[in-house]
Each structure stands twice: as structure tokens, then as C-alpha cells.
PDB file of C-alpha atoms and ligand atoms in Angstrom:
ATOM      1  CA  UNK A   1       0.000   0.000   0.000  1.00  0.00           C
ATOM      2  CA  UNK A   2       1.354   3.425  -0.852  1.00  0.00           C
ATOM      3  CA  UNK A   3       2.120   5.502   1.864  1.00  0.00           C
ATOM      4  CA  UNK A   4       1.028   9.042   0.745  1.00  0.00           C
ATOM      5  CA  UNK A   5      -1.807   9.132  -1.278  1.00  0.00           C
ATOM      6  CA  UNK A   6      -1.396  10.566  -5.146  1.00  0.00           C
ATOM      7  CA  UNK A   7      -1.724  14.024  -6.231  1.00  0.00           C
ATOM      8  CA  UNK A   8      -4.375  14.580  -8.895  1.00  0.00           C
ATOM      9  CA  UNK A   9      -2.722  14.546 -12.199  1.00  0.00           C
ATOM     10  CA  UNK A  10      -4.247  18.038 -13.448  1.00  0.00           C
ATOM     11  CA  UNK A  11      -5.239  18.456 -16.767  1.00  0.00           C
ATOM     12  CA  UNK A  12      -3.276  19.330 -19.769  1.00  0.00           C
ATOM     13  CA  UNK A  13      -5.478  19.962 -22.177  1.00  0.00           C
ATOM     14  CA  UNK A  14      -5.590  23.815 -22.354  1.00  0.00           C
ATOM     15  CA  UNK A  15      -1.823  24.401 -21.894  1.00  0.00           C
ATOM     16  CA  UNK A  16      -1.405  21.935 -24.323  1.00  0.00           C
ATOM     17  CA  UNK A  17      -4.156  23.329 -27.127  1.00  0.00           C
ATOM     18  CA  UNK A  18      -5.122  26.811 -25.366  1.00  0.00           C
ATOM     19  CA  UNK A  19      -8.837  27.645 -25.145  1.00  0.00           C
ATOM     20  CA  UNK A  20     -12.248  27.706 -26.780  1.00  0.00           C
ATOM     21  CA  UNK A  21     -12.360  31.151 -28.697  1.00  0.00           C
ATOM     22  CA  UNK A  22     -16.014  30.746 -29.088  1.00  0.00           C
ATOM     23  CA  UNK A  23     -16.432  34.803 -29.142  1.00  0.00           C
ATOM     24  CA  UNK A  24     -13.676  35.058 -31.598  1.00  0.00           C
ATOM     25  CA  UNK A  25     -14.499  32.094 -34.040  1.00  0.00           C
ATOM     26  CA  UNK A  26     -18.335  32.179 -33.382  1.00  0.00           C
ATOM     27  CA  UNK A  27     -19.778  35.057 -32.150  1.00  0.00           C
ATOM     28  CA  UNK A  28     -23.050  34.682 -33.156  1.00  0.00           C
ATOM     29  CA  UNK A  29     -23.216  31.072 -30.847  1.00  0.00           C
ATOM     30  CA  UNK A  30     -25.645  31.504 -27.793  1.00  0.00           C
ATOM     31  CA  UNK A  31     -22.264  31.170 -25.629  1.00  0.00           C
ATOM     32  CA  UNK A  32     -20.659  34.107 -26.979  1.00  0.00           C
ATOM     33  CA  UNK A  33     -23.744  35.889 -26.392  1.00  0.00           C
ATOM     34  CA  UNK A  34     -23.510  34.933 -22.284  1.00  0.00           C
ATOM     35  CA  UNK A  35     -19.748  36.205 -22.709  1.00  0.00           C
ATOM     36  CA  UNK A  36     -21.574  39.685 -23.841  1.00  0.00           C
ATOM     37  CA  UNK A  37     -23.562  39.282 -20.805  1.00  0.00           C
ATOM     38  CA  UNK A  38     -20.724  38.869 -18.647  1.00  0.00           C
ATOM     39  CA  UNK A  39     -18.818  41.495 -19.912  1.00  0.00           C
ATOM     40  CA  UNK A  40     -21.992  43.860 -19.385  1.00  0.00           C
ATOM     41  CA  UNK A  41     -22.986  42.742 -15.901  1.00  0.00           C
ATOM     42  CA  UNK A  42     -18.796  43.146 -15.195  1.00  0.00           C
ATOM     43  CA  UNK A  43     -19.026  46.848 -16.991  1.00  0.00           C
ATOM     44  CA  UNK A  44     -22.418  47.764 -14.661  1.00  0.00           C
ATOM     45  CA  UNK A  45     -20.347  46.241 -11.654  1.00  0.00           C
ATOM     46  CA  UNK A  46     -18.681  49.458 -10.947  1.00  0.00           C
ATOM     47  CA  UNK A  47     -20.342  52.455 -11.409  1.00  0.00           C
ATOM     48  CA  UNK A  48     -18.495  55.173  -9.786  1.00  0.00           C
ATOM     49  CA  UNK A  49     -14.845  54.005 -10.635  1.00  0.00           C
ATOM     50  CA  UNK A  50     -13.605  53.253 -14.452  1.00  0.00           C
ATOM     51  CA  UNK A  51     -12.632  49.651 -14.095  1.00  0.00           C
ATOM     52  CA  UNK A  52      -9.098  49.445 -15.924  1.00  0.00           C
ATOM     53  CA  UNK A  53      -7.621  46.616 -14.567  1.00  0.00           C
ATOM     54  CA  UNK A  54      -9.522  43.173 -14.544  1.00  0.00           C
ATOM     55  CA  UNK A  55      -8.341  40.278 -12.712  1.00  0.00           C
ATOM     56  CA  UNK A  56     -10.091  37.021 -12.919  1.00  0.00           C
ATOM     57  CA  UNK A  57      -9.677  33.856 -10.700  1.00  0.00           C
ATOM     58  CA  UNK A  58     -11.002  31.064  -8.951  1.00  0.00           C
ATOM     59  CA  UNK A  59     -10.443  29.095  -5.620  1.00  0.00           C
ATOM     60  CA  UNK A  60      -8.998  26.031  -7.328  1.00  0.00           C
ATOM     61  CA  UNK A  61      -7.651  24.976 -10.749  1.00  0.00           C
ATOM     62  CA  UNK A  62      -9.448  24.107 -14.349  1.00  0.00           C
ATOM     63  CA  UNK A  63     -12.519  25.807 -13.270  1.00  0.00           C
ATOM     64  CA  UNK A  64     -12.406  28.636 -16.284  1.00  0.00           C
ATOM     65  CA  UNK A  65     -10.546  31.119 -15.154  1.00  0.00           C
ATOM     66  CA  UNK A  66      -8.322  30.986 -18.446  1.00  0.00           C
ATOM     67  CA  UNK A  67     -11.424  30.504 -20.990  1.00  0.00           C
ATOM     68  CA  UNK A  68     -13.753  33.210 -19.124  1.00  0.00           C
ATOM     69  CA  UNK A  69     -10.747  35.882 -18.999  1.00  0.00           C
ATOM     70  CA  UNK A  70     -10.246  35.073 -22.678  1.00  0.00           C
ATOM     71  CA  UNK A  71     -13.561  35.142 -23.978  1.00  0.00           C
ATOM     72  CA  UNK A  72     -14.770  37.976 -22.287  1.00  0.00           C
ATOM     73  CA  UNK A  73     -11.045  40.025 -23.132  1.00  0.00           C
ATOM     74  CA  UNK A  74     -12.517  39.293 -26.913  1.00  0.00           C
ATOM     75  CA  UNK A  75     -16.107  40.720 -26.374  1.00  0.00           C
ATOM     76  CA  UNK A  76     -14.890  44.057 -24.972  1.00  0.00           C
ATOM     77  CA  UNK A  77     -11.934  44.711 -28.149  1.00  0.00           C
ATOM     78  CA  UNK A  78     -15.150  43.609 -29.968  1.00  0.00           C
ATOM     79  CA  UNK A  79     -17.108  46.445 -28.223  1.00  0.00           C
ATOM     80  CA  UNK A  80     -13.855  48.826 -29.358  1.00  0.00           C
ATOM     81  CA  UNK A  81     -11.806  49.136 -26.677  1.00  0.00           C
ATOM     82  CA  UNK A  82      -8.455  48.978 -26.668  1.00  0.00           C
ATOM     83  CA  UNK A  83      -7.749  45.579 -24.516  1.00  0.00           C
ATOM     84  CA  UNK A  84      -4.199  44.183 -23.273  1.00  0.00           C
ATOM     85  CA  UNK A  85      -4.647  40.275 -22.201  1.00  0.00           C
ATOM     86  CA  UNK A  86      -1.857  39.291 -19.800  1.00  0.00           C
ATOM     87  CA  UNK A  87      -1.452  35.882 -18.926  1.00  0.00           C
ATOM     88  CA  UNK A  88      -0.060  36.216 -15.177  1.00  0.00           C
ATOM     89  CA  UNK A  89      -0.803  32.672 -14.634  1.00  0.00           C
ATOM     90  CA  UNK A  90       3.043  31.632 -15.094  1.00  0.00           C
ATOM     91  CA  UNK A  91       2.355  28.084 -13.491  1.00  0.00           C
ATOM     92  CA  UNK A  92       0.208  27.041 -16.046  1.00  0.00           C
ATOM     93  CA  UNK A  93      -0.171  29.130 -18.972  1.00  0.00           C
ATOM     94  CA  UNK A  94      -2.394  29.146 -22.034  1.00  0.00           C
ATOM     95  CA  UNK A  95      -2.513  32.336 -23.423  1.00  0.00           C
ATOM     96  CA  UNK A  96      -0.099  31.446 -26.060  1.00  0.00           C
ATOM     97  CA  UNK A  97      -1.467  28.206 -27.234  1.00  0.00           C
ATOM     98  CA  UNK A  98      -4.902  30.069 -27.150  1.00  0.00           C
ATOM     99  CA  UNK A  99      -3.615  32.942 -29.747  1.00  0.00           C
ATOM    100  CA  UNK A 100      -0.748  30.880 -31.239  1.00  0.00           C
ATOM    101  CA  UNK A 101       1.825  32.884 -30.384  1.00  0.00           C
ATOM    102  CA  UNK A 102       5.612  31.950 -29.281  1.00  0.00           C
ATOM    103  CA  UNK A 103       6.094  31.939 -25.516  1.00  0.00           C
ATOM    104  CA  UNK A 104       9.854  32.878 -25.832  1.00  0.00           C
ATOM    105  CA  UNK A 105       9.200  36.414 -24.361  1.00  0.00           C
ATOM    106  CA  UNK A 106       6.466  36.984 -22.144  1.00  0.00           C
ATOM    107  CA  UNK A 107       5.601  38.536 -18.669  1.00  0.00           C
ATOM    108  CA  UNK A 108       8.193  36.806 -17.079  1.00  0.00           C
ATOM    109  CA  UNK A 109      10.897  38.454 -19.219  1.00  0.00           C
ATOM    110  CA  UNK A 110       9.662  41.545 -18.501  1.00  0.00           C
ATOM    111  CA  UNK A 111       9.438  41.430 -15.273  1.00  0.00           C
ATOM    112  CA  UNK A 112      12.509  39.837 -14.434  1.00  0.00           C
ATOM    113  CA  UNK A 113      14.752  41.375 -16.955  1.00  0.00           C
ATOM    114  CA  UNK A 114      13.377  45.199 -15.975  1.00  0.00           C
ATOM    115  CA  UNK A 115      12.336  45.399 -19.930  1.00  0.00           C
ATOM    116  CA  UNK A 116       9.761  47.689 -21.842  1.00  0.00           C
ATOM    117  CA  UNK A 117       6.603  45.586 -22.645  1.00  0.00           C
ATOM    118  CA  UNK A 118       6.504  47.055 -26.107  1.00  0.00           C
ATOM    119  CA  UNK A 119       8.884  45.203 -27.529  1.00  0.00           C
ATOM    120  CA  UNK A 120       7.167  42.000 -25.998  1.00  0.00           C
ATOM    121  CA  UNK A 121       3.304  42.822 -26.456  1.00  0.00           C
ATOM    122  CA  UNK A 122       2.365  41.053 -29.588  1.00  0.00           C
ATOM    123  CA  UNK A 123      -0.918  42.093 -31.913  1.00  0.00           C
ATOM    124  CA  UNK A 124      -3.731  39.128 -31.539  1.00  0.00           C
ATOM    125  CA  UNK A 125      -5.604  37.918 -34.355  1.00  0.00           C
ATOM    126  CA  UNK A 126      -8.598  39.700 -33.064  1.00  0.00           C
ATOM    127  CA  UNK A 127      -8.703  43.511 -33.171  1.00  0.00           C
ATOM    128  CA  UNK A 128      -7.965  45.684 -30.730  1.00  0.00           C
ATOM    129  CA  UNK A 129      -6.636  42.913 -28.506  1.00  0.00           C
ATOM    130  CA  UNK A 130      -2.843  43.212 -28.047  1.00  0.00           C
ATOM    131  CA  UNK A 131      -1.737  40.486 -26.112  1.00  0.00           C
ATOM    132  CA  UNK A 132       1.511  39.175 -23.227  1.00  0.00           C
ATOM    133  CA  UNK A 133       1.996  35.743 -23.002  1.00  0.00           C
ATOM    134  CA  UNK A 134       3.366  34.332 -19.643  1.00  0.00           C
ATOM    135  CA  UNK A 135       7.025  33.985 -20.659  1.00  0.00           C
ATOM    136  CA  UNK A 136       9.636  31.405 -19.883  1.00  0.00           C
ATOM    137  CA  UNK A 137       8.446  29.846 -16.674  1.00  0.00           C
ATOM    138  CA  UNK A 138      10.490  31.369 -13.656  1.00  0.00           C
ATOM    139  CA  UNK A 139      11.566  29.728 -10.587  1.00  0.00           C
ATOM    140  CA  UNK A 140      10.131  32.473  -8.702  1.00  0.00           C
ATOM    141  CA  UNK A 141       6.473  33.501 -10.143  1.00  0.00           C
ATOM    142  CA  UNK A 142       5.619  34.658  -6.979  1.00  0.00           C
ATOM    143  CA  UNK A 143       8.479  37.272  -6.222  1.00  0.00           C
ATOM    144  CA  UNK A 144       8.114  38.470  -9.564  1.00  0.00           C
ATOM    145  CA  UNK A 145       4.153  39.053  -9.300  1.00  0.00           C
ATOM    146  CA  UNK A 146       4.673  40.697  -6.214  1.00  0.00           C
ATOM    147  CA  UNK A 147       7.256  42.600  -7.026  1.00  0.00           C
ATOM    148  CA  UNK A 148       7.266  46.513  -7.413  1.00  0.00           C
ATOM    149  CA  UNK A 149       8.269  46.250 -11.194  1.00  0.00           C
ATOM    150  CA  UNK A 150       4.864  44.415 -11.453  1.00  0.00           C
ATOM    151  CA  UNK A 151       3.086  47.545  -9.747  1.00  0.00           C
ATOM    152  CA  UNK A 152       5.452  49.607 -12.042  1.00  0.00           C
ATOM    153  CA  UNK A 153       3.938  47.565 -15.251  1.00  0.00           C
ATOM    154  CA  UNK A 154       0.728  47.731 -14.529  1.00  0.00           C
ATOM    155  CA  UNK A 155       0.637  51.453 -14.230  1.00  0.00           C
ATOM    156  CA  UNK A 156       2.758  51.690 -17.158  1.00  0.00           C
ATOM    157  CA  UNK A 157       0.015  49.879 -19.365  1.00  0.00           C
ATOM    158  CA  UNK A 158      -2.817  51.480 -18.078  1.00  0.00           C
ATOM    159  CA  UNK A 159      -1.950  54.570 -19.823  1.00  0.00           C
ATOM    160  CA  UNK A 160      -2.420  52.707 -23.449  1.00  0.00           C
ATOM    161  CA  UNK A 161      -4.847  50.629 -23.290  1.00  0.00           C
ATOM    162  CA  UNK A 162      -8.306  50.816 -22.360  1.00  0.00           C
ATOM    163  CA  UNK A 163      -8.536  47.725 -20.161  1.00  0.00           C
ATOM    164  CA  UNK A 164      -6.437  45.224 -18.576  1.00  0.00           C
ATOM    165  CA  UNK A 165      -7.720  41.944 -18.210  1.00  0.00           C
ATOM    166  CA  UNK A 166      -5.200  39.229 -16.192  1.00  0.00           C
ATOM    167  CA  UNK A 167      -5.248  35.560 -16.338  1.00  0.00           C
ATOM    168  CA  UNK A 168      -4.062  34.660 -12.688  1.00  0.00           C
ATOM    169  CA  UNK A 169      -3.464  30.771 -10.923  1.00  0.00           C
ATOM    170  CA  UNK A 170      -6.341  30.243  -8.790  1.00  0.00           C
ATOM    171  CA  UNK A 171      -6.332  31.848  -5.365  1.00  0.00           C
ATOM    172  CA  UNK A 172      -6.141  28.681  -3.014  1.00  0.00           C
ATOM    173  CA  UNK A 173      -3.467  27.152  -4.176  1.00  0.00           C
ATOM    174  CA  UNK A 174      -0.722  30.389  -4.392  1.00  0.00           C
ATOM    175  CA  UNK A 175       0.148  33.375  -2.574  1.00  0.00           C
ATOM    176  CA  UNK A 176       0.237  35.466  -6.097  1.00  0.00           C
ATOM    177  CA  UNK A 177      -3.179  35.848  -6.881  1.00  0.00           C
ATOM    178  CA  UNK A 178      -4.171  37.590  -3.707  1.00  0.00           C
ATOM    179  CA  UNK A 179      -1.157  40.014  -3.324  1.00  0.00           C
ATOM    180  CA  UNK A 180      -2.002  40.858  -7.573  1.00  0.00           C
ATOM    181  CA  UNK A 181      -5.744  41.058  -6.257  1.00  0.00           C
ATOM    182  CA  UNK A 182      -5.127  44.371  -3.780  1.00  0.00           C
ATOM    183  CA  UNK A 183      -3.100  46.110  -7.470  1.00  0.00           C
ATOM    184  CA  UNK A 184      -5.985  45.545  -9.203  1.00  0.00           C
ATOM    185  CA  UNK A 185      -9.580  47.759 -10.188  1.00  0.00           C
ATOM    186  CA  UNK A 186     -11.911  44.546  -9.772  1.00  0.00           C
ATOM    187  CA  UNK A 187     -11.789  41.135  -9.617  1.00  0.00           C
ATOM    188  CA  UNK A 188     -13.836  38.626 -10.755  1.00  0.00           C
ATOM    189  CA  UNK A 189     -14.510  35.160  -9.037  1.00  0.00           C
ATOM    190  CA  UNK A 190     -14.578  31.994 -11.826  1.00  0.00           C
ATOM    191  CA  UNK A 191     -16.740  29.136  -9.891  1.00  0.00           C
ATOM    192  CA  UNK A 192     -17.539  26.415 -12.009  1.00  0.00           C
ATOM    193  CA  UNK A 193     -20.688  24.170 -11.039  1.00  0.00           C
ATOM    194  CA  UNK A 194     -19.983  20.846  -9.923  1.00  0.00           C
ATOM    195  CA  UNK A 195     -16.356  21.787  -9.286  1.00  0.00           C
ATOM    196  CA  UNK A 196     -15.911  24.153  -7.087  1.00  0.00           C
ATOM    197  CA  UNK A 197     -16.349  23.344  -3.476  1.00  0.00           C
ATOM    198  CA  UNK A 198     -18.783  25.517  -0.767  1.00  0.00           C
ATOM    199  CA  UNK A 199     -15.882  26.157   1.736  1.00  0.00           C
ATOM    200  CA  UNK A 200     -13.236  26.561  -1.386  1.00  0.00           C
ATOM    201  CA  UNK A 201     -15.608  29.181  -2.606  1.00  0.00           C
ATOM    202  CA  UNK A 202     -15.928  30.777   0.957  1.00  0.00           C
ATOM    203  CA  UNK A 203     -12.281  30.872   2.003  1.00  0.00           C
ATOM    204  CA  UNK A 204     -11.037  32.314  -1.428  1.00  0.00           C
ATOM    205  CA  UNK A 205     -13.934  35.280  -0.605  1.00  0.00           C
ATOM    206  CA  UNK A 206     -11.969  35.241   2.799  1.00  0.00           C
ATOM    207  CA  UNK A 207      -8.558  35.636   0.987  1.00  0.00           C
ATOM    208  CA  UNK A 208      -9.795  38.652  -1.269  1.00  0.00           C
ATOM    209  CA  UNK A 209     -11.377  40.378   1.951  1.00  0.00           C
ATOM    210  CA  UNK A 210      -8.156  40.522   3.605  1.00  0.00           C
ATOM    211  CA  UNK A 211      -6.093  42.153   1.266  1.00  0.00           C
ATOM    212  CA  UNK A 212      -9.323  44.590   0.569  1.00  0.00           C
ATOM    213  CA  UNK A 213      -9.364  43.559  -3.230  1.00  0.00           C
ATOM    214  CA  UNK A 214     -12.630  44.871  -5.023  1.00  0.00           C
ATOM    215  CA  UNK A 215     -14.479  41.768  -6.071  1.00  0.00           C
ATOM    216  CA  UNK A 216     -17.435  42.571  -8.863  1.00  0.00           C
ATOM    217  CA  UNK A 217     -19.150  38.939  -9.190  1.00  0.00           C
ATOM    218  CA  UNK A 218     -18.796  35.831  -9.765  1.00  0.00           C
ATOM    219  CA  UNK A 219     -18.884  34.213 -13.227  1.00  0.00           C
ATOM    220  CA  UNK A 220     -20.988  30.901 -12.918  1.00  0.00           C
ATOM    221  CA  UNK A 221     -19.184  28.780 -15.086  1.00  0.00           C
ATOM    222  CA  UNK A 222     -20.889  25.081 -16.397  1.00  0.00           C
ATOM    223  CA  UNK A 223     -24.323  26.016 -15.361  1.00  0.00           C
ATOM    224  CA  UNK A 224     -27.229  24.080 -17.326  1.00  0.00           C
ATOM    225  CA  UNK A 225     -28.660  25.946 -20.257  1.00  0.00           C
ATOM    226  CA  UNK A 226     -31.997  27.289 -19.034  1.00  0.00           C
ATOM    227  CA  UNK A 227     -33.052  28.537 -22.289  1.00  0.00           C
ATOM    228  CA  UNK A 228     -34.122  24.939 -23.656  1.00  0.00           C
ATOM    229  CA  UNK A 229     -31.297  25.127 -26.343  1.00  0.00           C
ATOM    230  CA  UNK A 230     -29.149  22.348 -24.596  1.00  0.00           C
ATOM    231  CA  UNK A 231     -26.530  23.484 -26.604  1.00  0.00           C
ATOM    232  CA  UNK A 232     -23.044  24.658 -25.213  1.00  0.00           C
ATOM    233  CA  UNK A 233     -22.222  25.331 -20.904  1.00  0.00           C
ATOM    234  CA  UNK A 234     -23.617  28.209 -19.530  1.00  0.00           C
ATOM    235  CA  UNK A 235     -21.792  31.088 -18.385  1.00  0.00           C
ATOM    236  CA  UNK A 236     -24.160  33.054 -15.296  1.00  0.00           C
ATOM    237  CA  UNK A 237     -22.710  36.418 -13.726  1.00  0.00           C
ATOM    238  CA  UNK A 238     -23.667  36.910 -10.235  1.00  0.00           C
ATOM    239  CA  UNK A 239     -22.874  40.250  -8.374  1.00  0.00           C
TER     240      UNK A 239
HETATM  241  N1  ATP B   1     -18.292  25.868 -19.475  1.00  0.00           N
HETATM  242  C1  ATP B   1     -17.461  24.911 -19.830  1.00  0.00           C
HETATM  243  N2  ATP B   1     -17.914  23.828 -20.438  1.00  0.00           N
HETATM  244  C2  ATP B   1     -17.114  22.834 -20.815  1.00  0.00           C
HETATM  245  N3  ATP B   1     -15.794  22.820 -20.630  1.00  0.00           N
HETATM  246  C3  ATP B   1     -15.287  23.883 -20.032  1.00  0.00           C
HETATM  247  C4  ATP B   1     -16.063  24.987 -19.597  1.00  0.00           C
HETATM  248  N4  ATP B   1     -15.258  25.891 -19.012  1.00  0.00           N
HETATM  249  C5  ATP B   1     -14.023  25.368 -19.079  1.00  0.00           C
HETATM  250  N5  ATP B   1     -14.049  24.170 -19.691  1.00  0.00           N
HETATM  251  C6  ATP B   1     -12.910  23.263 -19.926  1.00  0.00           C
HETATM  252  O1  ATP B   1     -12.330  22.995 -18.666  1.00  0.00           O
HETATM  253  C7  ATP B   1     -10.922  22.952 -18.768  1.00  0.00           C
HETATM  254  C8  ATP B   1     -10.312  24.002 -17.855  1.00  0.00           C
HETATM  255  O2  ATP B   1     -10.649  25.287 -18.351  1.00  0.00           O
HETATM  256  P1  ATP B   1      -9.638  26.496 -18.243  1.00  0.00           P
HETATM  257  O3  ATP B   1      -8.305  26.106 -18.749  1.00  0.00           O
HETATM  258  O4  ATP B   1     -10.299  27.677 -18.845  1.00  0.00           O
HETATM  259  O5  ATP B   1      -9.614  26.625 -16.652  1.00  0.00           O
HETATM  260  P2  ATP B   1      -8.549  27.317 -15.730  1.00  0.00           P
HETATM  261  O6  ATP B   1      -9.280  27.676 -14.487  1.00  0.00           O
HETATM  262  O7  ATP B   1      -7.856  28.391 -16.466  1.00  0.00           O
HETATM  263  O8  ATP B   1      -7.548  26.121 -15.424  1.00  0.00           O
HETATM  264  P3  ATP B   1      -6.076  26.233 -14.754  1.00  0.00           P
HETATM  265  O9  ATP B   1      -6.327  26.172 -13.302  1.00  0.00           O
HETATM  266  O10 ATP B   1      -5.362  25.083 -15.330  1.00  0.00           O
HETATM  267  O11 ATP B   1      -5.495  27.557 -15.183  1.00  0.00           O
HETATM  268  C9  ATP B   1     -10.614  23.161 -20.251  1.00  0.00           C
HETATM  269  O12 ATP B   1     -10.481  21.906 -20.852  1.00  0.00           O
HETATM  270  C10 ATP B   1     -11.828  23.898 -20.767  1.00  0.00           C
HETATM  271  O13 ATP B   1     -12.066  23.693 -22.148  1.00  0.00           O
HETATM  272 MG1   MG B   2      -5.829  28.721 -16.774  1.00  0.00          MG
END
């Protein structure tokens, strides 16, 4: 008998093949549609503040935080705005795969190497959505998340670009999601139906309210179609 009991073995898939760009590819589908939704409820979130920078997460892994912050990156440079899509999730990244772009250079680089984004921000297929992949991972994400040149960046690209919208690792298992939380204009919760767990839910709330991070909703991710279509996985928004 083995002594310690396996860790799951976590899904590849998305890393490996990046995600469903249902807005981009289809954005007439019923799905991109509750994207639109989401983006709205997300815009009507915060009324009195401009919401620049967009973080979205969940408590654990492969509930949709990197398919949600896509999709719904797409729907507002679809709307006109200038978006930059950062994947921050250096652990396990899927920006690139997603837009088929080389990983070389990324975030990482940036942040570790002190260098100017502009040379590393890359034009997506879609338009109006420029785009950082994660970079070479680091032996340090953490440190370099948390790190003033991080702060420093994020100011920096706030100037160009409309919004800001961060792919993050989910907030139970790292320290880097809630320290990126507090930097941020709003985050956005990613709890996916039959996944996520009641106290998982509860304690990553917990996390956020110590650090005094602005959460905006939760994006109900998996949830039965209630329309009768039975075609694709709902997407909800909850405030
Ligand atoms: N509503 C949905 N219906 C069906 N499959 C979904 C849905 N949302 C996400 N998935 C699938 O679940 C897997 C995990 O999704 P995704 O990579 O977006 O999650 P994640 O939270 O970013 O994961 P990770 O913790 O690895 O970063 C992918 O295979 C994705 O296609
Ligand atoms: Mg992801």
C-alpha cells in the first residue's frame, strides 16, 4: 500500500491546445452571447470608478478562469476598446497556445529582466486585442508578481490601453493571486458548477477580503442551459 496518497494529475489539455475562442471564431453562438452578458454585468459592476484593470480567478484549478478571462477580453476589443490580455498565470499558462503565439518572451521576461513591454506585447488575431503571453516559466512567479516592477507595469500599461484583463493561478493554491488582487480595479470570481467546493468558494472570498481587493461577481461557469437550447455550458454572472 502506498504511503502518501497521489496528487491529482491536473489536466493538460488547455496548456497543451489553449482555449475555446467561441467569441472570436463564433460570435453569433448563444455562448458568446452569455460572454456579452458577462462582460456587461462586469461593466455595470462598478459604477463610480472606471474599471481598468480586470483580474479574474477562482479558488482552485481548471474551473475557467483561463477561458472566461479570454472570452470575455474578446467581447470588450469587440465592443472597441483597446484591450491588453496578460497571462499572469506563469504556473500554467495558455494564453499562447490560445492565440498561437511563441512563448519565448512573455511577462516573465519583462518582469525579471526590468524590460519595456513594447517590444514583448504582440498584436492578436482579433482587433484591438494586443496580447503578453506568460514567458519562460520562472523559478520564482511569486516574487516576480509581487514585485514593485509588477506595480510599475501595470501602471505603465494602463496609460495605453483601455482595459487590462489578467489571467491569474487560482487563489487557493498560491500566494500570487491575492497580493495581484489588492493592485488591481476589480476582480472577478470563476466558480464552475460541480467543481468548485462551498468552503473553497468561501475561504477564497476570505482571501480577497483581507487584502481589501474589489471583487465585482462571480462568473458561474458550467451552469445548465436554461433557455431549452441544450446546446453549449452556460456562463451566469452573479454580483
Ligand atoms: N463551461 C465549460 N464547459 C465545458 N468545458 C469547459 C467549460 N469551461 C471550461 N471548460 C474546460 O475545462 C478545462 C479548464 O478550463 P480552463 O483552462 O479555462 O480553466 P482554468 O481555471 O484556467 O484552469 P487552470 O487552473 O489550469 O489555469 C478546459 O479543458 C476547458 O475547455
Ligand atoms: Mg488557466
Amino acid at each position: 500500500m502506498a504511503l502518501f496518497r497521489k496528487k491529482k494529475k491536473l489536466s493538460t489539455d488547455t496548456i497543451d491546445n489553449g482555449v475555446k475562442l467561441i467569441t472570436a471564431v463564433e460570435p453569433k453562438n448563444v455562448v458568446a452571447e452569455q460572454f456579452r452578458t458577462v462582460r456587461t454585468n462586469i461593466d455595470f459592476s462598478s459604477i463610480d470608478k472606471t474599471l481598468k484593470t480586470i483580474l479574474f480567478t477562482s479558488s482552485d484549478v481548471s474551473e475557467g478562469k483561463s477561458t472566461v478571462s479570454a472570452n470575455t477580453a474578446v467581447t470588450w476589443a469587440q465592443q472597441g476598446k483597446k484591450v491588453l490580455f496578460v497571462d499572469a498565470d506563469m504556473r500554467r499558462p495558455t494564453l499562447h497556445t490560445t492565440f498561437g503565439v511563441t512563448n519565448t518572451q512573455g511577462l516573465s521576461t519583462i518582469l525579471a529582466n526590468n524590460e519595456d513591454y513594447h517590444g514583448i506585447a504582440v498584436d492578436s488575431v482579433v482587433d484591438n486585442l494586443t496580447v503578453i503571453t506568460s514567458g519562460p516559466v520562472p523559478p520564482n512567479p511569486a516574487e516576480l508578481l509581487n514585485s514593485n516592477r509588477m506595480k510599475n507595469f501595470l501602471q505603465t500599461v494602463q496609460n495605453e490601453y483601455d482595459m487590462v484583463i489578467l489571467d491569474v493561478p487560482p487563489l487557493l493554491s498560491v500566494t500570487d493571486t491575492q497580493i495581484l488582487s489588492a493592485g488591481v480595479d476589480g476582480v472577478v470570481l470563476v466558480v464552475r458548477q460541480g467543481v468548485a467546493q462551498r468552503t473553497s468558494v468561501q475561504r477564497a472570498v476570505e482571501l480577497l477580503e483581507m487584502v481589501h481587493a474589489n471583487l465585482l461577481g462571480y462568473v458561474l461557469n458550467d451552469v445548465a442551459p436554461k433557455n431549452g437550447y441544450g446546446y453549449g455550458y452556460g456562463y451566469g454572472y452573479e454580483k
